[in-house]
Structure formats: structure tokens, C-alpha cells
C-alpha positions as a printed Julia matrix, in Angstrom:
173×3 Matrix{Float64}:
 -18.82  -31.8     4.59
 -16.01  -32.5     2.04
 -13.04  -34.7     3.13
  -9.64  -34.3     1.89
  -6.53  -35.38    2.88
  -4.73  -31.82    1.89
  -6.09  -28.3     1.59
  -4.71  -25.21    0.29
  -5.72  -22.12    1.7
  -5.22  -19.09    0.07
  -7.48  -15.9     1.21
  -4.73  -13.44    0.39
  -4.78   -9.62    2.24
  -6.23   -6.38    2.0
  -4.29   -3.0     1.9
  -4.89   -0.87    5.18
  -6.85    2.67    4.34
  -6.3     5.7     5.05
  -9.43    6.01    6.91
 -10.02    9.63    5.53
 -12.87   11.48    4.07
 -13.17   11.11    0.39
 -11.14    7.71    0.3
 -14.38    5.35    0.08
 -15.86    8.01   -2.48
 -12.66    7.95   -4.36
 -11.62    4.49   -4.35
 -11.22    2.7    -7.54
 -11.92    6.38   -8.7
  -8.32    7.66   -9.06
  -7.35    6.12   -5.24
  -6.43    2.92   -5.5
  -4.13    0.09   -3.16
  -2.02   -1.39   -5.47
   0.77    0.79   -7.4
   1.48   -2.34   -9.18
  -1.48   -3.19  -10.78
  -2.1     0.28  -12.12
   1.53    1.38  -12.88
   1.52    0.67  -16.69
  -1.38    3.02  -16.77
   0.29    6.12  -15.12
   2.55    6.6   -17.99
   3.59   10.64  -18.03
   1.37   11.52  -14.66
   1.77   12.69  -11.83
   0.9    10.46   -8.37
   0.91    9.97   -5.13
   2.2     7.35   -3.07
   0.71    7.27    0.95
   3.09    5.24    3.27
   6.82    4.61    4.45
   7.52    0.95    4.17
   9.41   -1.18    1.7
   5.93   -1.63   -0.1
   5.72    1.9    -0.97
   9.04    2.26   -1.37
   8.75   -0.38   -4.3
   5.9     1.6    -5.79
   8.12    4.76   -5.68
  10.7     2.69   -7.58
   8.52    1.32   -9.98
   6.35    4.31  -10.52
   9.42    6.84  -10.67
  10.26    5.09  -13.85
   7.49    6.04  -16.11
   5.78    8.93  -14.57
   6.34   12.73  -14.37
   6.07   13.0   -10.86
   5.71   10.63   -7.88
   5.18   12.27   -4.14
   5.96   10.0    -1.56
   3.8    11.09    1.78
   5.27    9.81    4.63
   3.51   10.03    8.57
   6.48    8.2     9.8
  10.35    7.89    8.68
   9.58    4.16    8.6
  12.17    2.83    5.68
  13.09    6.02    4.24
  16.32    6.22    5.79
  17.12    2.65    4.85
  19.29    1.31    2.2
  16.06    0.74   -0.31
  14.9     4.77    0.69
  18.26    6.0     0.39
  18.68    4.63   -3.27
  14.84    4.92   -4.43
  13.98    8.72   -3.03
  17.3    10.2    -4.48
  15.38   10.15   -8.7
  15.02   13.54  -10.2
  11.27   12.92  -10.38
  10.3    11.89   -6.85
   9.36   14.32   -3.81
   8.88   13.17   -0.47
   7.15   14.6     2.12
   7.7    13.34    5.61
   6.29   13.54    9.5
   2.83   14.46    7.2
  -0.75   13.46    7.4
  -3.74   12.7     4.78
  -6.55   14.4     6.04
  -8.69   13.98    2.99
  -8.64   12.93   -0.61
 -10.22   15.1    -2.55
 -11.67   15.05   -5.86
 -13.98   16.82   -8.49
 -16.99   14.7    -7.37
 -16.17   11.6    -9.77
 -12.26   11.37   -9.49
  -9.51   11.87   -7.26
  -7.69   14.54   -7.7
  -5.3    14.97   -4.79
  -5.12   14.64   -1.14
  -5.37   17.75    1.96
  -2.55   16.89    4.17
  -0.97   17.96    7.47
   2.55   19.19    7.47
   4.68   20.83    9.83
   1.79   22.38   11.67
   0.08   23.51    7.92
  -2.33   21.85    5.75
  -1.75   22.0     2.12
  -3.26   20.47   -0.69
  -1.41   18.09   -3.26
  -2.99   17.67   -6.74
  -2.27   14.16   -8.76
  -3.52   12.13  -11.9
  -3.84    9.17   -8.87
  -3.23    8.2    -5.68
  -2.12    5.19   -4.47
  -2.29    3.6    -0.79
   0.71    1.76    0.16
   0.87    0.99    3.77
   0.67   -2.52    5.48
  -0.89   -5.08    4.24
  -3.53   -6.81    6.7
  -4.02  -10.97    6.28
  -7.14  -12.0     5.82
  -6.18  -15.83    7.53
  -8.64  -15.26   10.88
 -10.61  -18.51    9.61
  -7.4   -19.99   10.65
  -6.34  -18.02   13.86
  -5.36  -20.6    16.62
  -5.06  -23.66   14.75
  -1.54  -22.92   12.59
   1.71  -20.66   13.88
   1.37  -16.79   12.51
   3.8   -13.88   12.67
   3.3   -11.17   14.6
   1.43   -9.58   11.75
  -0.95  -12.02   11.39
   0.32  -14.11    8.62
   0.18  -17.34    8.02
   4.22  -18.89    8.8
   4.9   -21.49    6.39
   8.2   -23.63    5.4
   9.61  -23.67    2.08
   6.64  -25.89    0.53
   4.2   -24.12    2.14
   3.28  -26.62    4.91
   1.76  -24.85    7.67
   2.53  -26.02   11.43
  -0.73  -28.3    11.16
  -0.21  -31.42    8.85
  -2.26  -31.19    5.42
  -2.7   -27.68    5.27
  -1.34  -25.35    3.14
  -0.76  -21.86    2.74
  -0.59  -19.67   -0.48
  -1.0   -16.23   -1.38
């Protein structure tokens, strides 16, 4: 038992998968969930970003600055038609493909190497240098669930110090 009269709490989130064949095999192995991390590495590729949201729509932007190619796959117009898609998708080196699936990444046994999707009633395979997950991010704050005031999402509300609605803790992350 410690006692304290503050505590910070910080136990970040996870990125949601694909939940795919060939995505646990692959992970960390060309597939990844953070575009961010792993952009200054992708210098004259080619990738894939998986999602529709603003997050992927940042990893487009950043990612459309320093690679060959970038191919958005979308399952869902989500953001795309939004003021961030409409200036982000329009770069000479990004392809979108929307209202399509990831049915599999797939790989040469130690490296991704593109994913199978499902488009327009087709499946057709997309080949990449790496692959990056970008949908929703899940919280990882159920140690906390009923105690403090969450979004919908899950997450943690806090005010602009980072006070949570119960007095002494704290949220970061």
C-alpha cells in the first residue's frame, strides 16, 4: 500500500488491428501501428496506410512527403471527404482506395510485403516496402472505468491541467 496525496496515471492506448491473417506474423515485420514512429525510415518506398480517420489521414500527410508511393485503403469514407482528406489525398504520390477490405497481409515468410484486399466485389493484391495500421486508437484506462468521467471512446476526460473528475488524480498520455 503506498499513500499519496496525487497520482498520475498514464497507461496510454493501443492501435486497433486489422484482425487478418498474416498481421500477427507480420507485425513489427514490415506491419506496423504507428506511421509516425517509422516515417523517417520509409524514405523513397512505397506503403500502405489501412484506415479513414484523421489519424491516417496524418500519416498520409506525413508519409506522402518522403516516400514514392503511399496507398491509402479505406473500408469506410470516414474523413476522406473532409477538409483534412480533401487537401491531403489530392498529392501526386498518394492513391486511395475506398469501400475496400484487408483480407490478409501477406509476406515472403519473414516480411510484409503487401496486403490481399476486397474491392468492388474483386480481390486484388497490393505490394509495399510497409504497411502501416492507422485506425482508432483503443484506451487502455479500464483500471479506472467507473471511478473518473470518460468519453464515449473510452478515454480518460480531463481539464486543461489534467485533473480528472476525481480529486488527486491525474491523467497523461
Amino acid at each position: 500500500t503506498y499513500d499519496a496525496l496525487t497520482v498520475v496515471l498514464a497507461t496510454g492506448a493501443y492501435g486497433a488491428s486489422l484482425n487478418v491473417p498474416g498481421e500477427i506474423e507480420y507485425e513489427m515485420q514490415g506491419l506496423c501501428y504507428s506511421a509516425m514512429t517509422y516515417a523517417p525510415l520509409m524514405v523513397d518506398r512505397r506503403v500502405i496506410v489501412v484506415g479513414e480517420e484523421l489519424l491516417a489521414l496524418r500519416a498520409v500527410a506525413e508519409l506522402s512527403r518522403i516516400v514514392t508511393e503511399v496507398t491509402l485503403i479505406a473500408e469506410t469514407d470516414g474523413d476522406l471527404d473532409g477538409s483534412t482528406g480533401r487537401r491531403v489525398l489530392v498529392a501526386d504520390n498518394v492513391a486511395v482506395i475506398r469501400h475496400a477490405r484487408v483480407l490478409e497481409v501477406t509476406g515472403d515468410g519473414t516480411y510484409a510485403r503487401g496486403v490481399l484486399v476486397e474491392h468492388e466485389g474483386r480481390q486484388e493484391e497490393i505490394p509495399a516496402d510497409a504497411i502501416f495500421v492507422e485506425k482508432r486508437l483503443i484506451p487502455n484506462s479500464r483500471l479506472v472505468e467507473g471511478l473518473v468521467q470518460m468519453d464515449p471512446c473510452g478515454f480518460i476526460e480531463v481539464d486543461a491541467r489534467n485533473r480528472t473528475s476525481l480529486p488527486g488524480l491525474f491523467a497523461a498520455g
